[in-house]
């Protein structure tokens, strides 16, 4: 499978998620193409995280959470994957950097492999260096790979988490407000990383930062009260959206 | 504060100060009452026990009444064997049931198990002894090290289950999600990430359970029973420090009373050392997280 084809990486049809019977997102129909960066925006509580977590079966962990509808990931129904198979293809970066606290920087990068039972040491070094270079962290950490991951700054930790995800070579990377806990410079580092990697990966990034969405995404999807209001090219969404609601939100009239 | 106290009369203020001082001294006295028995026990057993403690105590078998010397070697080894059997049974069952309750079971079932482990913790240990007497000693028609070990194991299970569960609950959800999101299986995440993070806390709990089990006498009376020679196999009765102390202490002989004190001293030292290790482990844990 070549990664550069411009065909849908993710398709959702009539996607619904409920918690305790209360709907969090309703009837989401969305088609996201490979090797694009899609920004998911919308006010707090509108279901952005809920949508994202449906795409890598993370809701399986939550009791009393029900997901219905159809999700197709990389041309295959999501139900045909096991959680492990799917998440090797669909990685996720969280809002708060969450490196494994009692592992070294190096062990964190290769943790996806190591914990899945691959034990070729030589392979580890290659994987780690490549992933750290790709996440723009290599120069900062190459001399301290054995140090604990929590000795890094918040921004470095987040790029370490990106490296850890890149190391397992997924096709799709989901990011839930990946820079909201970071300072402006770290934010820019992470954005640069995404920008540089977008020819190789499909990114879906939830963000509250309109400028960020405008800067790094090709496509923007606007959610409101659990529904998908509008999706289109980022330029269109930010300059000339079809819906009044979208215009009000992107221009900061509410949110 | 200042403003309020102005509205009090001088007398009221004095009364308040008095009550304050009274309560404070009561607290200090209570704290002293808490530690005095410990200090007393510690010094008394050290004083009474040390005098009859010598190398023979650790290497010799008990001597019959009237003969000088002898030791508790078989009881010391016996206690270690009983704790060993108890640990082999109690640690894996305790940890695995704790993991099940914390990570996998439905809420209702988890609550039932939690409630029952609390009840089990409160059951007098002599009843555990009678239970094991019923299920192992009677069918085998003899007292045995195995039965004693099982009794200690059952005593350890609820403590270890609860501490495992509680330590697992302290591991942040974000770590589990980080691991799962990398395509690591649920079970591997539980073992390599959650258990690993919770491990020092769980070890602390295990050590405390062992310290507790090491001093148990009642459940061993019906199970391991005790003897005054080396036991050759696990289906024979086996001696243990607490039971040996018990037998010596209720005897009418001065010489044996001294031996009982020496045994008590060994037991207390064991508990003391285990608690010291616990302190060191938890200190390290604390330093790691800061
Ligand atoms: N685990 C859960 N249990 C119950 N309800 C939940 C759970 N997770 C989310 N919800 C509910 O689902 C709705 C959508 O939440 P979600 O976290 O997806 O919002 P969001 O758009 O990501 O918000 P934010 O921008 O604040 O992160 C909210 O009403 C929330 O209360
Ligand atoms: Mg969210």
Coordinates of C-alpha atoms and ligand atoms in Angstrom, one line a residue:
Chain A
X1 CA 0.0 0.0 0.0
X2 CA 1.5 3.3 -1.0
X3 CA 0.9 6.1 1.5
X4 CA 0.6 8.9 -1.0
X5 CA -2.6 8.0 -2.7
X6 CA -5.3 10.7 -2.4
X7 CA -8.0 8.4 -1.2
X8 CA -10.0 8.4 2.0
X9 CA -8.1 7.3 5.0
X10 CA -11.0 7.6 7.4
X11 CA -14.7 7.5 6.6
X12 CA -17.4 7.7 9.2
X13 CA -21.1 7.1 8.4
X14 CA -23.8 7.9 10.9
X15 CA -21.4 7.8 13.8
X16 CA -23.0 8.1 17.2
X17 CA -21.4 7.9 20.6
X18 CA -23.4 7.9 23.9
X19 CA -22.3 7.9 27.5
X20 CA -24.8 6.4 29.8
X21 CA -27.3 6.7 27.0
X22 CA -26.7 10.5 26.6
X23 CA -25.5 11.3 23.1
X24 CA -22.1 13.0 22.9
X25 CA -21.8 13.0 19.1
X26 CA -24.6 12.3 16.7
X27 CA -24.7 11.2 13.0
X28 CA -21.2 12.3 12.1
X29 CA -20.6 11.7 8.3
X30 CA -17.0 12.6 7.5
X31 CA -14.5 11.6 4.9
X32 CA -10.8 12.5 5.6
X33 CA -8.2 12.0 2.9
X34 CA -4.7 10.5 3.4
X35 CA -1.8 12.8 3.8
X36 CA -3.8 15.7 4.8
X37 CA -4.0 17.6 8.1
X38 CA -7.5 18.0 9.3
X39 CA -8.3 20.3 12.1
X40 CA -11.3 19.6 14.3
X41 CA -12.6 22.7 16.0
X42 CA -15.6 23.7 18.1
X43 CA -16.5 24.9 21.6
X44 CA -15.7 22.9 24.7
X45 CA -17.9 19.9 25.2
X46 CA -19.0 19.7 21.6
X47 CA -17.6 16.2 21.2
X48 CA -14.2 16.7 19.5
X49 CA -12.4 14.3 21.8
X50 CA -15.2 11.9 21.7
X51 CA -15.0 11.8 17.9
X52 CA -11.3 11.4 17.9
X53 CA -11.3 8.6 20.5
X54 CA -13.9 6.7 18.4
X55 CA -11.3 6.5 15.6
X56 CA -8.8 4.4 17.6
X57 CA -11.4 2.4 19.6
X58 CA -10.3 4.2 22.8
X59 CA -14.0 4.2 24.0
X60 CA -13.7 0.4 24.5
X61 CA -12.0 1.3 27.8
X62 CA -14.9 3.4 29.0
X63 CA -17.8 1.6 30.8
X64 CA -21.3 2.6 29.7
X65 CA -20.0 4.1 26.5
X66 CA -21.7 3.0 23.2
X67 CA -20.4 3.6 19.7
X68 CA -22.8 3.0 16.8
X69 CA -22.5 3.6 13.0
X70 CA -19.8 2.8 10.6
X71 CA -16.2 3.7 10.6
X72 CA -13.8 2.8 7.8
X73 CA -10.1 3.1 8.4
X74 CA -7.7 2.6 5.5
X75 CA -10.3 0.8 3.4
X76 CA -11.3 -1.6 6.1
X77 CA -14.2 -1.6 8.5
X78 CA -13.0 -0.7 12.0
X79 CA -14.8 -3.8 13.3
X80 CA -12.4 -6.0 11.3
X81 CA -9.4 -4.8 13.3
X82 CA -8.5 -5.8 16.8
X83 CA -7.7 -2.9 19.1
X84 CA -4.0 -3.7 18.8
X85 CA -4.0 -4.0 15.0
X86 CA -5.9 -0.7 14.7
X87 CA -3.8 1.3 17.1
X88 CA -0.6 0.2 15.4
X89 CA -2.0 2.0 12.3
X90 CA -3.8 4.9 14.1
X91 CA -1.6 6.6 16.7
X92 CA -2.7 9.1 19.3
X93 CA -1.1 12.1 21.0
X94 CA -2.8 13.4 24.1
X95 CA -3.3 16.9 25.5
X96 CA -1.0 16.4 28.4
X97 CA 2.4 14.9 27.6
X98 CA 2.3 11.4 29.0
X99 CA 5.7 9.8 28.7
X100 CA 6.2 6.6 30.8
X101 CA 7.7 8.1 34.0
X102 CA 10.0 5.3 35.0
X103 CA 11.5 4.8 31.6
X104 CA 14.4 6.5 30.0
X105 CA 14.0 8.8 27.0
X106 CA 15.3 6.0 24.8
X107 CA 13.0 3.4 26.3
X108 CA 10.1 5.7 25.8
X109 CA 10.8 6.0 22.1
X110 CA 10.9 2.3 21.5
X111 CA 8.2 1.4 24.1
X112 CA 5.7 0.6 21.4
X113 CA 8.0 -2.0 20.0
X114 CA 9.4 -3.3 23.2
X115 CA 6.0 -3.7 24.9
X116 CA 4.8 -5.6 21.8
X117 CA 7.5 -8.1 22.3
X118 CA 10.1 -7.1 19.6
X119 CA 13.5 -7.7 21.1
X120 CA 16.1 -6.8 18.4
X121 CA 18.4 -4.4 20.1
X122 CA 20.1 -3.2 16.9
X123 CA 16.8 -2.4 15.3
X124 CA 15.9 -0.3 18.4
X125 CA 18.8 2.1 17.9
X126 CA 17.8 2.8 14.3
X127 CA 14.1 3.2 15.1
X128 CA 14.8 5.5 18.0
X129 CA 17.1 7.8 16.1
X130 CA 14.8 8.0 13.1
X131 CA 11.8 8.8 15.3
X132 CA 13.6 11.4 17.3
X133 CA 14.9 13.1 14.2
X134 CA 11.4 13.1 12.8
X135 CA 10.0 14.7 15.8
X136 CA 12.8 17.3 15.9
X137 CA 14.1 16.2 19.3
X138 CA 17.2 14.3 18.3
X139 CA 19.7 17.2 18.6
X140 CA 18.4 18.1 22.1
X141 CA 18.5 14.6 23.5
X142 CA 21.1 12.6 21.6
X143 CA 23.6 12.9 24.5
X144 CA 21.1 12.0 27.3
X145 CA 19.1 9.1 25.9
X146 CA 19.5 7.2 29.1
X147 CA 18.1 9.9 31.3
X148 CA 14.6 9.6 32.7
X149 CA 11.9 11.0 30.3
X150 CA 10.5 13.2 33.0
X151 CA 13.7 15.2 33.1
X152 CA 12.6 16.8 29.8
X153 CA 10.7 20.0 29.6
X154 CA 6.9 19.9 28.8
X155 CA 7.4 20.7 25.2
X156 CA 10.2 18.2 24.8
X157 CA 8.1 15.6 26.5
X158 CA 5.3 16.2 24.0
X159 CA 7.8 15.8 21.1
X160 CA 9.0 12.6 22.8
X161 CA 5.4 11.4 22.8
X162 CA 5.2 12.2 19.1
X163 CA 8.5 10.3 18.5
X164 CA 7.1 7.3 20.5
X165 CA 4.1 7.3 18.2
X166 CA 6.1 7.8 15.0
X167 CA 8.3 4.9 16.0
X168 CA 5.6 2.4 15.5
X169 CA 5.0 3.8 12.0
X170 CA 1.3 4.4 12.0
X171 CA -0.5 5.8 8.9
X172 CA -2.8 8.1 10.8
X173 CA -2.0 10.2 13.9
X174 CA -4.8 11.6 16.1
X175 CA -3.9 14.6 18.2
X176 CA -6.1 15.9 20.9
X177 CA -5.1 19.5 21.7
X178 CA -1.4 18.5 21.5
X179 CA -0.1 22.0 22.2
X180 CA -2.6 23.4 24.7
X181 CA -0.3 22.6 27.7
X182 CA 2.8 24.0 25.9
X183 CA 4.4 27.5 25.7
X184 CA 4.5 29.3 22.4
X185 CA 8.0 28.2 21.4
X186 CA 7.3 24.5 22.1
X187 CA 4.0 24.9 20.3
X188 CA 5.8 26.1 17.3
X189 CA 8.2 23.2 17.4
X190 CA 5.4 20.8 17.5
X191 CA 3.6 22.6 14.6
X192 CA 6.8 22.5 12.6
X193 CA 7.0 18.8 13.2
X194 CA 3.5 18.2 12.0
X195 CA 4.0 20.4 9.0
X196 CA 7.2 18.6 8.0
X197 CA 5.6 15.1 8.4
X198 CA 2.3 15.7 6.7
X199 CA 3.5 14.3 3.4
X200 CA 4.0 10.9 5.1
X201 CA 1.1 10.8 7.6
X202 CA -2.5 11.7 7.9
X203 CA -3.1 14.0 10.8
X204 CA -6.3 14.8 12.6
X205 CA -5.8 17.5 15.2
X206 CA -8.2 18.9 17.7
X207 CA -7.5 22.4 18.6
X208 CA -9.0 25.4 20.4
X209 CA -6.5 27.7 18.7
X210 CA -7.9 29.2 15.5
X211 CA -4.6 30.5 14.3
X212 CA -3.1 27.0 14.7
X213 CA -5.9 25.4 12.7
X214 CA -5.4 28.0 10.0
X215 CA -1.6 27.6 10.0
X216 CA -1.3 23.9 9.8
X217 CA -4.4 22.3 8.5
X218 CA -5.7 21.6 4.9
X219 CA -9.2 20.7 6.0
X220 CA -11.2 22.0 8.9
X221 CA -14.3 20.3 10.5
X222 CA -16.4 22.4 12.8
X223 CA -18.4 20.6 15.5
X224 CA -21.1 22.1 17.6
X225 CA -23.3 20.4 20.3
X226 CA -22.3 17.0 19.2
X227 CA -23.0 17.6 15.5
X228 CA -20.8 18.2 12.5
X229 CA -21.8 21.6 11.3
X230 CA -19.5 22.1 8.4
X231 CA -16.4 20.6 6.9
X232 CA -14.3 22.0 4.0
X233 CA -10.9 23.3 3.1
X234 CA -9.4 25.3 5.9
X235 CA -9.2 28.4 3.6
X236 CA -12.9 28.2 2.9
X237 CA -14.0 27.6 6.5
X238 CA -12.0 30.6 7.8
X239 CA -12.8 33.0 5.0
X240 CA -16.1 32.0 3.5
X241 CA -18.0 29.3 5.4
X242 CA -21.4 28.2 4.2
X243 CA -22.9 28.3 7.7
X244 CA -23.5 31.4 9.8
X245 CA -22.7 29.3 12.9
X246 CA -19.2 28.5 11.6
X247 CA -18.5 32.1 10.7
X248 CA -19.5 33.3 14.2
X249 CA -17.3 30.7 15.8
X250 CA -14.2 31.2 13.7
X251 CA -14.5 35.0 14.0
X252 CA -14.6 34.6 17.8
X253 CA -18.2 35.7 18.3
X254 CA -18.8 32.8 20.6
X255 CA -16.8 29.8 21.9
Chain B
X1 CA -9.4 36.8 64.0
X2 CA -8.3 40.1 65.7
X3 CA -11.7 41.6 65.1
X4 CA -13.5 38.7 66.5
X5 CA -11.5 38.4 69.6
X6 CA -12.2 41.9 70.5
X7 CA -15.8 40.9 71.1
X8 CA -14.8 38.3 73.6
X9 CA -14.4 39.3 77.2
X10 CA -11.1 38.7 78.9
X11 CA -12.5 35.8 80.9
X12 CA -13.8 34.0 77.8
X13 CA -10.5 34.4 76.2
X14 CA -8.7 32.9 79.2
X15 CA -11.2 30.0 79.1
X16 CA -10.5 29.4 75.5
X17 CA -6.8 29.4 76.0
X18 CA -7.2 26.9 78.8
X19 CA -9.4 24.5 76.7
X20 CA -6.9 24.8 74.0
X21 CA -4.0 23.9 76.2
X22 CA -5.9 21.1 77.8
X23 CA -6.8 19.5 74.4
X24 CA -3.2 19.8 73.3
X25 CA -1.9 18.1 76.3
X26 CA -4.5 15.3 76.0
X27 CA -3.2 14.8 72.5
X28 CA 0.4 14.6 73.6
X29 CA -0.6 12.1 76.4
X30 CA -2.5 10.0 73.9
X31 CA 0.5 9.9 71.5
X32 CA 2.7 8.8 74.4
X33 CA 0.2 6.1 75.4
X34 CA 0.4 4.9 71.8
X35 CA 4.1 4.5 71.8
X36 CA 4.8 3.5 75.4
X37 CA 3.7 -0.1 75.0
X38 CA 5.8 -0.4 71.9
X39 CA 8.9 1.0 73.7
X40 CA 8.2 -1.1 76.7
X41 CA 7.8 -4.3 74.7
X42 CA 10.9 -3.5 72.7
X43 CA 13.1 -2.9 75.7
X44 CA 11.6 -5.7 77.8
X45 CA 12.0 -8.3 75.2
X46 CA 15.4 -7.1 74.3
X47 CA 16.4 -7.2 78.0
X48 CA 14.9 -10.6 78.7
X49 CA 15.6 -12.1 75.3
X50 CA 19.1 -11.0 74.7
X51 CA 20.5 -12.8 77.8
X52 CA 19.4 -16.2 76.6
X53 CA 20.3 -15.5 73.0
X54 CA 23.5 -17.1 71.7
X55 CA 24.7 -18.9 68.7
X56 CA 23.2 -22.2 69.9
X57 CA 19.8 -20.5 69.8
X58 CA 20.0 -20.3 66.0
X59 CA 21.7 -23.7 65.4
X60 CA 20.4 -26.1 68.0
X61 CA 17.2 -28.0 68.4
X62 CA 15.1 -27.6 71.5
X63 CA 16.3 -29.7 74.4
X64 CA 14.0 -31.7 76.7
X65 CA 13.0 -30.3 80.1
X66 CA 15.8 -30.3 82.5
X67 CA 18.6 -30.3 80.0
X68 CA 20.6 -27.0 79.6
X69 CA 21.1 -25.2 76.3
X70 CA 19.4 -26.0 73.0
X71 CA 17.8 -23.5 70.6
X72 CA 15.1 -22.8 68.2
X73 CA 16.8 -23.5 64.9
X74 CA 13.9 -25.7 63.7
X75 CA 11.3 -23.0 64.6
X76 CA 13.2 -20.3 62.8
X77 CA 13.6 -22.4 59.7
X78 CA 10.0 -23.5 60.2
X79 CA 8.7 -19.9 60.2
X80 CA 10.6 -19.2 57.1
X81 CA 9.2 -22.2 55.4
X82 CA 5.7 -21.4 56.5
X83 CA 6.0 -17.8 55.3
X84 CA 7.5 -19.2 52.0
X85 CA 4.5 -21.4 51.4
X86 CA 2.1 -18.6 52.5
X87 CA 3.8 -16.2 50.1
X88 CA 3.6 -18.7 47.2
X89 CA -0.1 -18.9 47.8
X90 CA -1.0 -15.5 49.0
X91 CA 1.1 -13.2 46.8
X92 CA 0.0 -14.4 43.3
X93 CA -3.7 -14.8 44.3
X94 CA -3.7 -11.5 46.2
X95 CA -2.1 -9.6 43.3
X96 CA -4.1 -11.2 40.6
X97 CA -7.4 -10.7 42.3
X98 CA -6.4 -7.1 43.0
X99 CA -5.6 -6.6 39.3
X100 CA -8.9 -8.2 38.4
X101 CA -10.9 -5.9 40.7
X102 CA -9.0 -2.8 39.7
X103 CA -8.8 -3.3 35.9
X104 CA -11.3 -5.7 34.6
X105 CA -14.3 -6.4 36.7
X106 CA -17.7 -4.7 36.5
X107 CA -18.3 -2.1 39.3
X108 CA -20.8 -4.2 41.2
X109 CA -18.6 -7.3 41.3
X110 CA -15.6 -5.1 42.3
X111 CA -17.6 -3.7 45.2
X112 CA -18.7 -7.2 46.3
X113 CA -15.1 -8.4 46.3
X114 CA -13.9 -5.3 48.1
X115 CA -16.5 -5.8 50.8
X116 CA -15.7 -9.5 51.2
X117 CA -11.9 -8.8 51.4
X118 CA -12.6 -6.3 54.2
X119 CA -14.6 -8.9 56.0
X120 CA -11.9 -11.4 55.5
X121 CA -9.4 -9.0 56.9
X122 CA -11.5 -8.7 60.1
X123 CA -12.0 -12.4 60.6
X124 CA -10.0 -13.6 63.7
X125 CA -7.1 -15.6 62.5
X126 CA -8.0 -18.5 64.7
X127 CA -11.0 -19.1 62.6
X128 CA -8.8 -19.2 59.5
X129 CA -6.9 -21.9 61.4
X130 CA -10.0 -23.9 62.1
X131 CA -11.1 -23.5 58.4
X132 CA -7.8 -24.9 57.2
X133 CA -8.0 -27.6 59.8
X134 CA -11.3 -28.6 58.2
X135 CA -10.2 -28.6 54.6
X136 CA -6.6 -29.9 54.9
X137 CA -5.7 -31.3 58.3
X138 CA -8.8 -33.6 58.6
X139 CA -8.7 -35.0 55.1
X140 CA -4.9 -35.6 55.4
X141 CA -5.4 -36.9 58.9
X142 CA -2.3 -35.0 60.2
X143 CA -1.0 -31.6 60.9
X144 CA 1.4 -30.3 58.3
X145 CA 3.6 -27.5 57.1
X146 CA 1.4 -27.3 54.1
X147 CA -1.7 -26.7 56.2
X148 CA 0.1 -24.0 58.2
X149 CA 1.4 -22.3 55.0
X150 CA -2.1 -22.3 53.5
X151 CA -3.5 -20.7 56.6
X152 CA -0.9 -17.9 56.5
X153 CA -1.5 -17.6 52.7
X154 CA -5.2 -17.1 53.3
X155 CA -4.4 -14.5 55.9
X156 CA -2.2 -12.6 53.5
X157 CA -4.6 -12.6 50.6
X158 CA -7.0 -9.8 51.6
X159 CA -4.2 -7.3 52.5
X160 CA -2.4 -7.9 49.2
X161 CA -5.6 -7.7 47.2
X162 CA -6.6 -4.4 48.7
X163 CA -3.2 -2.8 48.4
X164 CA -2.8 -4.0 44.8
X165 CA -6.2 -2.6 43.9
X166 CA -5.5 0.7 45.7
X167 CA -2.0 1.1 44.1
X168 CA -3.5 0.4 40.7
X169 CA -6.2 3.0 41.2
X170 CA -3.4 5.6 41.8
X171 CA -1.8 4.9 38.4
X172 CA -3.1 7.7 36.1
X173 CA -5.5 6.7 33.3
X174 CA -3.3 8.7 30.9
X175 CA -0.5 6.1 31.2
X176 CA -2.8 3.2 30.3
X177 CA -4.1 5.2 27.4
X178 CA -0.5 6.1 26.3
X179 CA 0.4 2.4 26.2
X180 CA -2.9 1.3 24.5
X181 CA -2.5 4.0 21.9
X182 CA 0.8 2.5 20.9
X183 CA -0.9 -0.7 20.0
X184 CA 0.2 -2.5 23.1
X185 CA -2.3 -5.1 24.3
X186 CA -4.5 -4.6 27.3
X187 CA -2.8 -7.4 29.3
X188 CA 0.7 -6.2 28.4
X189 CA -0.3 -2.7 29.4
X190 CA -1.6 -3.9 32.8
X191 CA 1.6 -5.9 33.5
X192 CA 4.4 -3.7 32.0
X193 CA 3.0 -0.3 32.6
X194 CA 0.4 -0.3 35.4
X195 CA 1.9 -3.1 37.6
X196 CA 5.4 -1.7 37.1
X197 CA 4.3 1.7 38.2
X198 CA 2.4 0.4 41.2
X199 CA 5.0 -2.2 42.1
X200 CA 6.8 -0.4 45.0
X201 CA 3.5 0.2 46.7
X202 CA 2.5 -3.4 46.2
X203 CA 5.8 -4.7 47.6
X204 CA 5.2 -2.5 50.6
X205 CA 1.9 -4.2 51.1
X206 CA 3.3 -7.6 50.7
X207 CA 6.0 -7.0 53.2
X208 CA 3.5 -5.7 55.8
X209 CA 1.3 -8.8 55.1
X210 CA 4.4 -11.0 55.6
X211 CA 5.3 -9.2 58.9
X212 CA 1.8 -9.8 60.1
X213 CA 1.7 -13.4 59.1
X214 CA 5.1 -14.1 60.6
X215 CA 3.8 -13.5 64.1
X216 CA 0.5 -15.3 63.8
X217 CA 0.2 -18.1 66.4
X218 CA -3.5 -19.1 66.5
X219 CA -3.9 -20.3 62.9
X220 CA -0.8 -22.4 63.2
X221 CA -1.9 -24.3 66.4
X222 CA -4.5 -26.2 64.3
X223 CA -2.5 -26.6 61.2
X224 CA 1.3 -26.7 61.4
X225 CA 1.1 -27.7 65.1
X226 CA 4.8 -27.7 65.8
X227 CA 7.4 -30.2 66.9
X228 CA 10.8 -30.2 68.5
X229 CA 12.9 -31.6 65.7
X230 CA 13.7 -31.0 62.0
X231 CA 10.7 -31.6 59.8
X232 CA 11.6 -33.7 56.8
X233 CA 8.7 -33.0 54.5
X234 CA 5.9 -30.5 54.0
X235 CA 3.2 -33.0 55.0
X236 CA 4.7 -33.3 58.5
X237 CA 4.0 -31.0 61.4
X238 CA 6.5 -28.1 61.5
X239 CA 7.7 -25.9 64.2
X240 CA 7.4 -22.1 64.1
X241 CA 8.7 -19.2 66.3
X242 CA 5.3 -18.0 67.5
X243 CA 4.0 -21.5 68.4
X244 CA 7.3 -22.3 70.1
X245 CA 7.1 -19.1 72.1
X246 CA 3.6 -20.1 73.1
X247 CA 4.6 -23.6 74.2
X248 CA 7.6 -22.3 76.1
X249 CA 5.7 -19.4 77.7
X250 CA 2.9 -21.6 79.1
X251 CA 5.4 -24.1 80.5
X252 CA 6.3 -23.9 84.2
X253 CA 10.1 -23.8 83.6
X254 CA 12.2 -20.7 84.1
X255 CA 14.7 -21.8 81.5
X256 CA 11.9 -22.2 78.9
X257 CA 10.5 -18.7 79.7
X258 CA 13.8 -17.2 78.8
X259 CA 13.8 -19.1 75.6
X260 CA 10.4 -17.7 74.9
X261 CA 11.7 -14.2 75.4
X262 CA 14.5 -14.8 73.1
X263 CA 12.0 -16.1 70.5
X264 CA 9.9 -13.0 71.0
X265 CA 13.0 -10.8 70.5
X266 CA 13.7 -12.6 67.1
X267 CA 10.2 -12.1 66.0
X268 CA 10.1 -8.4 66.9
X269 CA 13.4 -7.9 65.2
X270 CA 12.0 -9.5 62.1
X271 CA 8.9 -7.3 62.1
X272 CA 11.2 -4.3 62.8
X273 CA 13.5 -5.1 59.9
X274 CA 10.6 -5.6 57.5
X275 CA 9.1 -2.3 58.5
X276 CA 12.5 -0.6 58.0
X277 CA 12.7 -2.1 54.5
X278 CA 9.2 -0.8 53.8
X279 CA 10.3 2.7 54.9
X280 CA 13.3 2.6 52.6
X281 CA 11.1 1.5 49.6
X282 CA 8.5 4.1 50.2
X283 CA 11.1 6.8 50.6
X284 CA 12.6 5.9 47.3
X285 CA 9.2 6.0 45.7
X286 CA 8.6 9.5 47.1
X287 CA 11.9 10.8 45.8
X288 CA 11.1 9.4 42.4
X289 CA 7.8 11.2 42.0
X290 CA 9.1 14.6 43.1
Ligands
LIG1 N1 -16.1 9.4 29.9 C1 -17.2 10.1 29.8 N2 -18.3 9.9 30.5 C2 -19.5 10.6 30.4 N3 -19.6 11.6 29.6 C3 -18.6 12.0 28.8 C4 -17.3 11.2 28.9 N4 -16.5 11.8 28.0 C5 -17.1 12.8 27.4 N5 -18.4 12.9 27.9 C6 -19.4 13.9 27.5 O1 -19.4 14.0 26.1 C7 -19.5 15.3 25.7 C8 -18.4 15.6 24.7 O2 -17.2 15.6 25.4 P1 -15.8 15.8 24.7 O3 -14.8 15.5 25.7 O4 -15.8 15.0 23.5 O5 -15.8 17.3 24.4 P2 -14.6 18.2 23.7 O6 -15.2 18.8 22.5 O7 -13.4 17.4 23.5 O8 -14.4 19.3 24.7 P3 -13.1 20.1 25.2 O9 -12.8 21.1 24.1 O10 -13.4 20.7 26.5 O11 -12.0 19.0 25.3 C9 -19.5 16.2 26.9 O12 -20.9 16.5 27.2 C10 -19.0 15.3 28.0 O13 -19.6 15.6 29.2
LIG2 MG1 -11.5 17.4 24.4

